[in-house]
Tab-separated table of C-alpha atoms in Angstrom:
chain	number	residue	atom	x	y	z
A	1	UNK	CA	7.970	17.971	-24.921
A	2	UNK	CA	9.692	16.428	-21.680
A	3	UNK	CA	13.118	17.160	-21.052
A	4	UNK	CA	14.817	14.783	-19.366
A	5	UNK	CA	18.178	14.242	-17.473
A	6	UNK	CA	21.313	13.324	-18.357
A	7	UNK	CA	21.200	10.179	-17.013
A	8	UNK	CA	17.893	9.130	-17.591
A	9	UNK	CA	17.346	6.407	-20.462
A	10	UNK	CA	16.986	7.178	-23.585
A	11	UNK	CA	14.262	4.664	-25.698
A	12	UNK	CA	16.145	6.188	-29.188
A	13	UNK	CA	19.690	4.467	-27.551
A	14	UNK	CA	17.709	1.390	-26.459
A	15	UNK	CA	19.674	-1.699	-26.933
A	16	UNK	CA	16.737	-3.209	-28.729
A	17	UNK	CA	14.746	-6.453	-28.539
A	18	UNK	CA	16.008	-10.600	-28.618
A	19	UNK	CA	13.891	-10.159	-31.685
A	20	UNK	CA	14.078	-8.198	-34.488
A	21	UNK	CA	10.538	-6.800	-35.638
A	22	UNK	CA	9.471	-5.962	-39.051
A	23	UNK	CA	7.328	-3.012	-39.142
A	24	UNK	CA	3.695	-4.243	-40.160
A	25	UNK	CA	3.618	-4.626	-43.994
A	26	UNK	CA	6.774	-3.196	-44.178
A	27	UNK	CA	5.188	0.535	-43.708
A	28	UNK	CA	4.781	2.858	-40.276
A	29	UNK	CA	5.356	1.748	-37.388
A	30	UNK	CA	1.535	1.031	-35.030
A	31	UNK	CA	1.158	5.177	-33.920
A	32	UNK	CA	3.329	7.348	-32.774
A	33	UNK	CA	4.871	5.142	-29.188
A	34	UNK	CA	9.060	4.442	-28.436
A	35	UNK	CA	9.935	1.593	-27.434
A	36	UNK	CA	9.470	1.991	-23.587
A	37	UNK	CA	6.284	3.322	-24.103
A	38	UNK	CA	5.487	-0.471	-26.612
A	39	UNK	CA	7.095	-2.193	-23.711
A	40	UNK	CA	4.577	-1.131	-20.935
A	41	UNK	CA	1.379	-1.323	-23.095
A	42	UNK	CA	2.539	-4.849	-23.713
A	43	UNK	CA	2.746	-5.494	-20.298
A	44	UNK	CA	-0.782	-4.179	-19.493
A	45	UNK	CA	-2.545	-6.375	-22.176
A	46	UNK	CA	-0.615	-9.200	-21.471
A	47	UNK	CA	-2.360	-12.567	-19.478
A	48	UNK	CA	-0.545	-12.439	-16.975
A	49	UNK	CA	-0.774	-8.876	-15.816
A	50	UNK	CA	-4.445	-9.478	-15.709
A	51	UNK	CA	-4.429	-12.602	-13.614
A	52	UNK	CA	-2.858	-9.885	-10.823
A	53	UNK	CA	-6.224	-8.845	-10.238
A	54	UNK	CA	-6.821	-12.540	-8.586
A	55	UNK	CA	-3.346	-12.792	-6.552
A	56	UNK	CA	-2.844	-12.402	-3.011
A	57	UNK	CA	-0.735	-9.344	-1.600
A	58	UNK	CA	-1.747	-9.343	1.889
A	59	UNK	CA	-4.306	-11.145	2.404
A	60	UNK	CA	-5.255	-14.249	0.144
A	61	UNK	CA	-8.404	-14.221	-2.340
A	62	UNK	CA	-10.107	-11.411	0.225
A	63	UNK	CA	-13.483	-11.517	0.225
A	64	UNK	CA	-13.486	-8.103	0.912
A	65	UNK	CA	-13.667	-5.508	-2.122
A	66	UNK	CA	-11.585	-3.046	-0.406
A	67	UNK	CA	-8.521	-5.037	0.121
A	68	UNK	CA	-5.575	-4.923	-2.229
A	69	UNK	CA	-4.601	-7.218	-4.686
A	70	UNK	CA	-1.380	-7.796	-7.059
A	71	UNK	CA	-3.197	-5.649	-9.372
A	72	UNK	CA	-3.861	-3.013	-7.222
A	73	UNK	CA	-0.570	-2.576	-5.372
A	74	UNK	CA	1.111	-2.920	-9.254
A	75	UNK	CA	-0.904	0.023	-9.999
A	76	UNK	CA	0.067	2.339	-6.633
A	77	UNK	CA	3.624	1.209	-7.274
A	78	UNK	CA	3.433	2.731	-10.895
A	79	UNK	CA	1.636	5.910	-9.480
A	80	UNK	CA	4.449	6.548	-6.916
A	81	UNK	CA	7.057	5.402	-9.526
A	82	UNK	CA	5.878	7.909	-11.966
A	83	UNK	CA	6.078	11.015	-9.862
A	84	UNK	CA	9.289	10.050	-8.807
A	85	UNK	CA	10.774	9.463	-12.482
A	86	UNK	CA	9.440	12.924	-13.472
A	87	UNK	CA	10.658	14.785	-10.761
A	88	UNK	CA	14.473	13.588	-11.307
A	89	UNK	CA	13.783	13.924	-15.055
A	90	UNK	CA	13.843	9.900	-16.263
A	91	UNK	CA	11.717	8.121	-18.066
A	92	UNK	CA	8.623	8.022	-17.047
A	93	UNK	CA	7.288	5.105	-19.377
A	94	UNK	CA	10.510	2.845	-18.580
A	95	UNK	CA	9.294	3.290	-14.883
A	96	UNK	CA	5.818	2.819	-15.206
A	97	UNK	CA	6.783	-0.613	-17.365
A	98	UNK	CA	8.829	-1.671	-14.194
A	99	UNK	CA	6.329	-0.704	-11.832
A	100	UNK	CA	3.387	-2.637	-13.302
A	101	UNK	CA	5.450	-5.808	-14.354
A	102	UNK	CA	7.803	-6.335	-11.007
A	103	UNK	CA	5.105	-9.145	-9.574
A	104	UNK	CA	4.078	-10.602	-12.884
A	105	UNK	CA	5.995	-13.599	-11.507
A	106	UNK	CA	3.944	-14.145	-7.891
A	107	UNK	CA	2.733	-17.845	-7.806
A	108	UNK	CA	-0.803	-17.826	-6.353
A	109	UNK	CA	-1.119	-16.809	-2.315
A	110	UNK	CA	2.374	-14.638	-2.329
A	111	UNK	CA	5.511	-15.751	-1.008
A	112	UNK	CA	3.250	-18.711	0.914
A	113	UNK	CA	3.192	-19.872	-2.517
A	114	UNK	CA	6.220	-19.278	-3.424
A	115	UNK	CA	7.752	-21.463	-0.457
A	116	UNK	CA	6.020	-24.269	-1.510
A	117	UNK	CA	7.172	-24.357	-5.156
A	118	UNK	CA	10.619	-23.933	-3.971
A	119	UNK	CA	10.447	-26.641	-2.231
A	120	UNK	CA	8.668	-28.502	-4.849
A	121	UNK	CA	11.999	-28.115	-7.496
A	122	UNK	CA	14.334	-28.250	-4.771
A	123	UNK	CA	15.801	-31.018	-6.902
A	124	UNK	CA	14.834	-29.067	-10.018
A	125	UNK	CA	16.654	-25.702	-9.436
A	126	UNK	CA	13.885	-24.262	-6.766
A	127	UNK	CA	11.694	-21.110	-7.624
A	128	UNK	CA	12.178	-17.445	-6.945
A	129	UNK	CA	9.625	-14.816	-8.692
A	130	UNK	CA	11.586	-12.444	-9.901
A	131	UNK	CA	13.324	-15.474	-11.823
A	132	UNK	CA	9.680	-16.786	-13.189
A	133	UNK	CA	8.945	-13.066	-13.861
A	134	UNK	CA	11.545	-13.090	-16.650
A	135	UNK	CA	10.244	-16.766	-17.757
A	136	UNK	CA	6.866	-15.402	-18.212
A	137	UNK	CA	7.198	-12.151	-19.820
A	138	UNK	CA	10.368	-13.798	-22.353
A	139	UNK	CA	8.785	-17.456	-23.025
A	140	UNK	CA	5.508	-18.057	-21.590
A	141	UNK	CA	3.646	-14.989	-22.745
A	142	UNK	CA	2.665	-15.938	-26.284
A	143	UNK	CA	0.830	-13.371	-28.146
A	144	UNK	CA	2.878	-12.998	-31.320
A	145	UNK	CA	3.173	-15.402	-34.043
A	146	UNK	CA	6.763	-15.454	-35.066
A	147	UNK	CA	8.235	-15.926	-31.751
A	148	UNK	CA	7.868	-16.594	-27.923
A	149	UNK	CA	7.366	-14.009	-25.218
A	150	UNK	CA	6.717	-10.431	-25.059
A	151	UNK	CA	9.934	-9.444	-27.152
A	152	UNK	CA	10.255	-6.947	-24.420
A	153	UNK	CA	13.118	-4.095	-24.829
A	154	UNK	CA	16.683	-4.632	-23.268
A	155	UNK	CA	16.251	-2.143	-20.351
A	156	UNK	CA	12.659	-3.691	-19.373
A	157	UNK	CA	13.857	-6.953	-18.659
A	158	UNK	CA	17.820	-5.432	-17.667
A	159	UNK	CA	15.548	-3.533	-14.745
A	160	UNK	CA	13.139	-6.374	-13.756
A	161	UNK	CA	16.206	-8.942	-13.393
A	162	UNK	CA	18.144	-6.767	-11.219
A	163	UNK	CA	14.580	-5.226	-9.558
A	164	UNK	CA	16.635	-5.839	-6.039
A	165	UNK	CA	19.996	-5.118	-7.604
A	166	UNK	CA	22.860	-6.712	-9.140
A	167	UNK	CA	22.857	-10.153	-9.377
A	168	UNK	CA	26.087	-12.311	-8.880
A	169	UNK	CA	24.618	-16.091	-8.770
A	170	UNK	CA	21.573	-16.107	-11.095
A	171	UNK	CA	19.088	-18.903	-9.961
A	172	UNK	CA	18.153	-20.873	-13.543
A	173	UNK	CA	15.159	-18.775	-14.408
A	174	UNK	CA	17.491	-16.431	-14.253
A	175	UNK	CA	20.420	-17.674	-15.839
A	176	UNK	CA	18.485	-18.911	-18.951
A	177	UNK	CA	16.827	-15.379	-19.781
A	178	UNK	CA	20.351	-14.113	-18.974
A	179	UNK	CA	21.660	-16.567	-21.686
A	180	UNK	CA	19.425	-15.621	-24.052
A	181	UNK	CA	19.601	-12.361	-24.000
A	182	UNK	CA	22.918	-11.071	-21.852
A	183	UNK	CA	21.346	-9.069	-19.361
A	184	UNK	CA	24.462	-7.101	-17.987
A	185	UNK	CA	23.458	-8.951	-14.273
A	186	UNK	CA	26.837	-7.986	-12.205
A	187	UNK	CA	26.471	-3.980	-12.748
A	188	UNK	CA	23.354	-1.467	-11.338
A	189	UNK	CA	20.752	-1.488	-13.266
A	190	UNK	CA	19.475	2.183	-14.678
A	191	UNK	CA	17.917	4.215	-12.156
A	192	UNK	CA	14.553	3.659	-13.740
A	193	UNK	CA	14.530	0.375	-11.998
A	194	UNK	CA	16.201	1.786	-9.053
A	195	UNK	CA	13.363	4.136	-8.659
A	196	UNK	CA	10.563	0.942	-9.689
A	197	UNK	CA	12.385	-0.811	-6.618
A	198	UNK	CA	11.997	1.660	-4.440
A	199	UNK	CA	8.505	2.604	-5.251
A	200	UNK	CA	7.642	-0.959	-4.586
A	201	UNK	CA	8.859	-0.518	-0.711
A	202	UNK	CA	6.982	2.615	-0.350
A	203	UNK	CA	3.813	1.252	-1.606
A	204	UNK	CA	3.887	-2.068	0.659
A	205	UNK	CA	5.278	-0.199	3.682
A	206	UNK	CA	2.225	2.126	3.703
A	207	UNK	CA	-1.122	0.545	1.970
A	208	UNK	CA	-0.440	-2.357	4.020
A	209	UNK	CA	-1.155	-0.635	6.873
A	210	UNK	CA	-4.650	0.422	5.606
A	211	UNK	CA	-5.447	-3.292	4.874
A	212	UNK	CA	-3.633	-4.416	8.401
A	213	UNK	CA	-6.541	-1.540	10.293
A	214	UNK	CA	-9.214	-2.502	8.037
A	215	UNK	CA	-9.057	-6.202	8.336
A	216	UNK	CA	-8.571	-5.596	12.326
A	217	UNK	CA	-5.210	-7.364	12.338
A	218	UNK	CA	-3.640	-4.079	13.482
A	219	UNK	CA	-4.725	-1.654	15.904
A	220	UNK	CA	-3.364	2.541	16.024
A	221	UNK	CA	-1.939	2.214	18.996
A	222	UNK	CA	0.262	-1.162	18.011
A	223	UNK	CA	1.307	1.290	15.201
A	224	UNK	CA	1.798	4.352	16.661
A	225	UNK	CA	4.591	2.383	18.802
A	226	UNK	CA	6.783	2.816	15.408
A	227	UNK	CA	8.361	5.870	16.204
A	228	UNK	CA	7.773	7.168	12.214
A	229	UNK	CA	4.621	6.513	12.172
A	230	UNK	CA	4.243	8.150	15.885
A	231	UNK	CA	5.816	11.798	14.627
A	232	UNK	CA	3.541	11.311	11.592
A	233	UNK	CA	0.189	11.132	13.682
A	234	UNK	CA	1.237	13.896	15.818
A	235	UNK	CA	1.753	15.924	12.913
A	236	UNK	CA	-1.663	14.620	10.894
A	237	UNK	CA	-3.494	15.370	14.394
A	238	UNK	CA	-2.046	19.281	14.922
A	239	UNK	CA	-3.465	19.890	11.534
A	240	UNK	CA	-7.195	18.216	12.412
A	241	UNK	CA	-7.185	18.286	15.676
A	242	UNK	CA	-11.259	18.603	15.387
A	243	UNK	CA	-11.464	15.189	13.083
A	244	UNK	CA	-11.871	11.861	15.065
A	245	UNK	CA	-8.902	9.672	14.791
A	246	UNK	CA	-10.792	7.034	12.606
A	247	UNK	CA	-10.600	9.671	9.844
A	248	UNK	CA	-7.313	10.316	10.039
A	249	UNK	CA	-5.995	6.951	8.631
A	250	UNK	CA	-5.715	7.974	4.947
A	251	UNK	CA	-4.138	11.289	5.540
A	252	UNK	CA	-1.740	9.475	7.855
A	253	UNK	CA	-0.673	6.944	4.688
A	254	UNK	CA	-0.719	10.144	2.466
A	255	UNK	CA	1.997	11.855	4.690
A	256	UNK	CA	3.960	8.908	5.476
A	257	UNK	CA	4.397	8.277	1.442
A	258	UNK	CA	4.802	11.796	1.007
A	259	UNK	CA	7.687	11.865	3.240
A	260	UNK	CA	9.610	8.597	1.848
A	261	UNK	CA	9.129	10.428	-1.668
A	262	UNK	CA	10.873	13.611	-0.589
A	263	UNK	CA	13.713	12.337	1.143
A	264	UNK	CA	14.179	9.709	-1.817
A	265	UNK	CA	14.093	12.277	-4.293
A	266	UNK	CA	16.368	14.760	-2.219
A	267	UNK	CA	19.305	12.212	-1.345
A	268	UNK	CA	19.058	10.541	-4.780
A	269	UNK	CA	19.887	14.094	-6.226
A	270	UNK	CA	22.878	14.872	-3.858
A	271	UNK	CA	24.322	11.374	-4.590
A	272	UNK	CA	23.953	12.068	-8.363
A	273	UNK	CA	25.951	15.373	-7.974
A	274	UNK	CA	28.437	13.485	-5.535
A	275	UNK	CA	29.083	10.861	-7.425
A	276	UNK	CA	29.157	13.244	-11.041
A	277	UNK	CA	26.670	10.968	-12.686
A	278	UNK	CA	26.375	12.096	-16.092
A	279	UNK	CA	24.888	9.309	-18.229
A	280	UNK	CA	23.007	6.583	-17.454
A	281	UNK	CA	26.223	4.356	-18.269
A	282	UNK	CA	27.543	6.265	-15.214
A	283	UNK	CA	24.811	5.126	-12.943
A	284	UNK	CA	25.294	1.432	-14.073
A	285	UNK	CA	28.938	1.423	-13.350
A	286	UNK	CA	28.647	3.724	-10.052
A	287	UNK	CA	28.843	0.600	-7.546
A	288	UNK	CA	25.951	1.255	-5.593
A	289	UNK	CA	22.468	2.076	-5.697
A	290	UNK	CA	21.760	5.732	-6.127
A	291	UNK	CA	18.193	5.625	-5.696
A	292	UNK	CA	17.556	5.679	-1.836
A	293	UNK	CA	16.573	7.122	1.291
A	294	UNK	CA	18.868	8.941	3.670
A	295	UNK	CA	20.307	7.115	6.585
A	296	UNK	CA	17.891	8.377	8.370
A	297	UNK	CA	14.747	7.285	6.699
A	298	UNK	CA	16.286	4.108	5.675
A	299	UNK	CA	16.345	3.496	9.901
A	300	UNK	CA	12.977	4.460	10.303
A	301	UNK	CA	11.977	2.381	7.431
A	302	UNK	CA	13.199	-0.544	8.455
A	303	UNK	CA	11.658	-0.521	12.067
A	304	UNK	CA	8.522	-0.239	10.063
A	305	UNK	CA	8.671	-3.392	8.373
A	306	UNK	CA	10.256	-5.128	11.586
A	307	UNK	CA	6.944	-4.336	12.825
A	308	UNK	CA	4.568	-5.493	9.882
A	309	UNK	CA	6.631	-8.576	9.710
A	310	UNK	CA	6.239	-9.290	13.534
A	311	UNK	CA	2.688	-7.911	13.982
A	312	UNK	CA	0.884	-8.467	10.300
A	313	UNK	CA	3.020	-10.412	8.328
A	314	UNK	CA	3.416	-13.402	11.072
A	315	UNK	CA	0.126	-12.788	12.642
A	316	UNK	CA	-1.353	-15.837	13.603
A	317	UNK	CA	-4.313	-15.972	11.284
A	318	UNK	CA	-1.914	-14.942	8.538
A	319	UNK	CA	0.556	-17.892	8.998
A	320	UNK	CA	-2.857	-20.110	9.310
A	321	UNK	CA	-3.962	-18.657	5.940
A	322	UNK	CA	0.212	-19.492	4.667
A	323	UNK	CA	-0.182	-22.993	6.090
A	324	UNK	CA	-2.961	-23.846	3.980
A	325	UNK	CA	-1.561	-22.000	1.001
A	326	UNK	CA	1.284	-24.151	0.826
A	327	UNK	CA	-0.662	-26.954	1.130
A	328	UNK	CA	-2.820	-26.431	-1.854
A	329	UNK	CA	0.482	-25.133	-3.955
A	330	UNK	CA	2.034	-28.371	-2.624
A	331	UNK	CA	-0.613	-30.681	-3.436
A	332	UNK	CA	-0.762	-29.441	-7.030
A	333	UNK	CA	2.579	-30.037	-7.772
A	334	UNK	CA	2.169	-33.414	-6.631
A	335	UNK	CA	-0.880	-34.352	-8.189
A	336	UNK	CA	0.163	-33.112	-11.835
A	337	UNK	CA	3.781	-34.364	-11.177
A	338	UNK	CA	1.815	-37.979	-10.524
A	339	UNK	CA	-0.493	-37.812	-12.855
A	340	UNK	CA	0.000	-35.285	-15.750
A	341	UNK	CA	-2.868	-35.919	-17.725
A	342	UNK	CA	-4.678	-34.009	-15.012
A	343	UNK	CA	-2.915	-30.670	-17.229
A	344	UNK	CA	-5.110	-29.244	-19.148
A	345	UNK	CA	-4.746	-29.725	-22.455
A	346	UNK	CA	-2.317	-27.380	-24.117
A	347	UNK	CA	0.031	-28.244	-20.965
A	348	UNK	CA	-0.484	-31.312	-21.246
A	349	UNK	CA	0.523	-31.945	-24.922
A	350	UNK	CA	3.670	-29.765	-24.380
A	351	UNK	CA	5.005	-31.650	-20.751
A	352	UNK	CA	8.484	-32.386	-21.521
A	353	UNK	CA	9.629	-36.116	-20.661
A	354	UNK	CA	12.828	-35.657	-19.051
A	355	UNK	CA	13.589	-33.675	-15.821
A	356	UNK	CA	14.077	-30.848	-14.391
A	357	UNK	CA	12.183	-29.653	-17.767
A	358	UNK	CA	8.941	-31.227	-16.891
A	359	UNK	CA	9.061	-29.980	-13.114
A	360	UNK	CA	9.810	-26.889	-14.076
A	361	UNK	CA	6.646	-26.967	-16.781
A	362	UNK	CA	4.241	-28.218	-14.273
A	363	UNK	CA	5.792	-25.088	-11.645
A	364	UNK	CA	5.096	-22.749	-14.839
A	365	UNK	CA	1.371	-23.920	-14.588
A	366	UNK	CA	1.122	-23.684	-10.600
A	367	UNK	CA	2.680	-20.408	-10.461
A	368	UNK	CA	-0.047	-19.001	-13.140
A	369	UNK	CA	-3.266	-20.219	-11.175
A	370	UNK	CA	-5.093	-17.168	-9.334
A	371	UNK	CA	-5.586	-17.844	-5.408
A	372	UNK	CA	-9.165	-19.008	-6.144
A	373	UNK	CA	-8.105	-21.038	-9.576
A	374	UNK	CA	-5.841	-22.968	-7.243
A	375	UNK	CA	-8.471	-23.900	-4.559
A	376	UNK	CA	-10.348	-25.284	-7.079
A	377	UNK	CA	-8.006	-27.189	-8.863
A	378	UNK	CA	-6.783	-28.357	-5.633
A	379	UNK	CA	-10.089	-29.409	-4.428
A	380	UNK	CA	-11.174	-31.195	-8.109
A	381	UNK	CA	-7.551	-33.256	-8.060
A	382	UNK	CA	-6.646	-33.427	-4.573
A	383	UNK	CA	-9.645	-33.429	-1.997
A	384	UNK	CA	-11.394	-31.026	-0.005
A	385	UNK	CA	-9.945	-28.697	1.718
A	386	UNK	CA	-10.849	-26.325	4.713
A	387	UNK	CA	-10.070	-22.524	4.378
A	388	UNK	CA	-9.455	-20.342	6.606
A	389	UNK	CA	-12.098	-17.020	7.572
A	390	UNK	CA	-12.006	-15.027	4.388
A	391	UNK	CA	-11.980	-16.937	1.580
């Protein structure tokens, strides 16, 4: 049996679901899972966990087979979330549920996308994921047949609404989950989800490197000029001094996350004893985030995503690849806010007639398309369209 902390959450104390649910036939509950452990198999057999497999994380609808997807990167998130969890004694399943669900609510082509369907409701409200996260998994997920949405447990959705940390203006994604189901927004969220957050960071800062090398957007020695990544090699090349560079790479990534995860899991102890966090009600009302690196890391860190933003993120063939991204996400919007019998059907009988409801449906539809779904519903409504190398 796993013994957890003190202030690790506890599925028997869960604050329970918007909606109460009988047990089937009135008998045993479906095996032997709590309710963190319900909440992340839902997750994994829900839609739109599976259309993750099709959404861009670095680079958009690779043709590649050895690039990362949503799907992917969801999945190293939960693997680095999970070791994390058990090694500071929370709850593992809690974490994992964070981990896998945190992009559930990426439009098609990333935050490309999701520039262009802000724009699109700028009059409506705009569009932020984390927001349209919450929408999906509460009301557009619809597997059960006595209500809407996942019925998801309070501390799943508590931990995905405040995945960055508390929230003090809710954006109206937000706000309406939030009034459905009062979601606690100003305080910390439980250090599950401080842990899921963090995992996130670790996963992108790293594995994006790998796809930056292997799509040749990146070179070692551009990298090696980040001064953590620098003392890493050195280190990686003392121990294999007779292995060529080239298969270095992985072990490289390997010590670099090994490294956040220590000094993570080290500092988030010593602020737990500093602070005299004893329950996980302690850790909501401490007034900070107790789940992070040391200064020092948290330095190093962020040079290494000043450099992936200036020398991956904003690469030149990745802001052509945004450009047209927008322009698809764009031109859908348009074309179903023109003509909406161009919805399929379902949609289409369910449109609402007065705004910013019926934006805000036809945004729902957009930001469920996979990168390729888009393309071609862009090219069958809209025109043709030409894409850039890698499509």
């Amino acid at each position: 049996m796993t013994v957890r902390a003190r202030w690790a959450s506890d599925p028997a104390n869960s604050r329970g679901r918007l909606h109460v649910e009988p047990r089937p036939d009135g008998g045993a509950e479906r095996g032997p899972r709590d309710a963190f452990q319900r909440d992340r198999d839902r997750i994994v057999h829900s839609i739109s966990f599976r259309r993750l497999r099709h959404k861009t994380q670095v680079f958009m609808a690779p043709d590649g087979d050895h690039f990362r997807v949503r799907l992917t990167h969801s999945l190293e998130v939960a693997q680095i979330g999970r070791v994390i969890a058990r090694t500071l004694g929370l709850n593992e399943d809690l974490t994992e549920a964070l981990c896998l669900a945190h992009d559930i609510g990426h439009p098609p082509f990333g935050h490309a996308g999701e520039d262009a369907l802000k724009a699109a409701l700028a009059d409506h409200g705009g569009f932020d994921h984390n927001g349209h996260t919450l929408r999906a998994l509460m009301w557009l997920e619809s597997p059960y047949p006595r209500w809407r949405g996942l019925n998801l447990g309070w501390e799943t959705l508590e931990g995905l609404a405040k995945h960055n940390g508390p929230v003090v203006h809710p954006q109206w994604a937000l706000a309406e989950a939030d009034a459905a189901f009062p979601l606690d927004l100003a305080r910390y969220s439980s250090l599950e989800a401080q842990v899921a957050a963090i995992a996130d960071d670790i996963a992108y800062d790293n594995h994006d490197i790998d796809d930056g090398l292997r799509a040749g957007l990146l070179s070692l020695d551009a990298i090696l000029s980040v001064p953590v990544v620098a003392q890493g090699w050195d280190a990686v090349r003392a121990r294999f001094a007779d292995c060529p560079p080239e298969r270095l790479i992985g072990e490289l990534i390997r010590s670099q996350i090994g490294a956040m995860v220590n000094d993570l899991i080290a500092n988030t102890r010593a602020l737990l004893t500093e602070g005299r966090i004893e329950t996980v009600e302690d850790v909501r009302a401490a007034g900070q985030c107790l789940a992070c690196f040391s200064a020092p890391m948290r330095d190093a860190e962020r040079a290494l995503k000043r450099f992936m933003y200036a020398e991956l993120y904003h690469h030149p063939r990745q802001l052509e690849a945004a450009e047209m991204a927008r322009t698809v996400v764009a031109g859908l919007f348009a074309a179903y806010a023109d003509d909406p019998r161009r919805l399929p059907g379902g949609w289409r009988e369910t449109l609402p007639g007065e705004e910013p409801a019926r934006a805000r449906h036809i945004a729902d539809f957009i930001a469920g398309m996979t990168d390729r779904y888009a393309v071609s519903r862009y090219r069958e409504h809209v025109g043709p369209i030409v894409l850039p190398d890698g499509f």
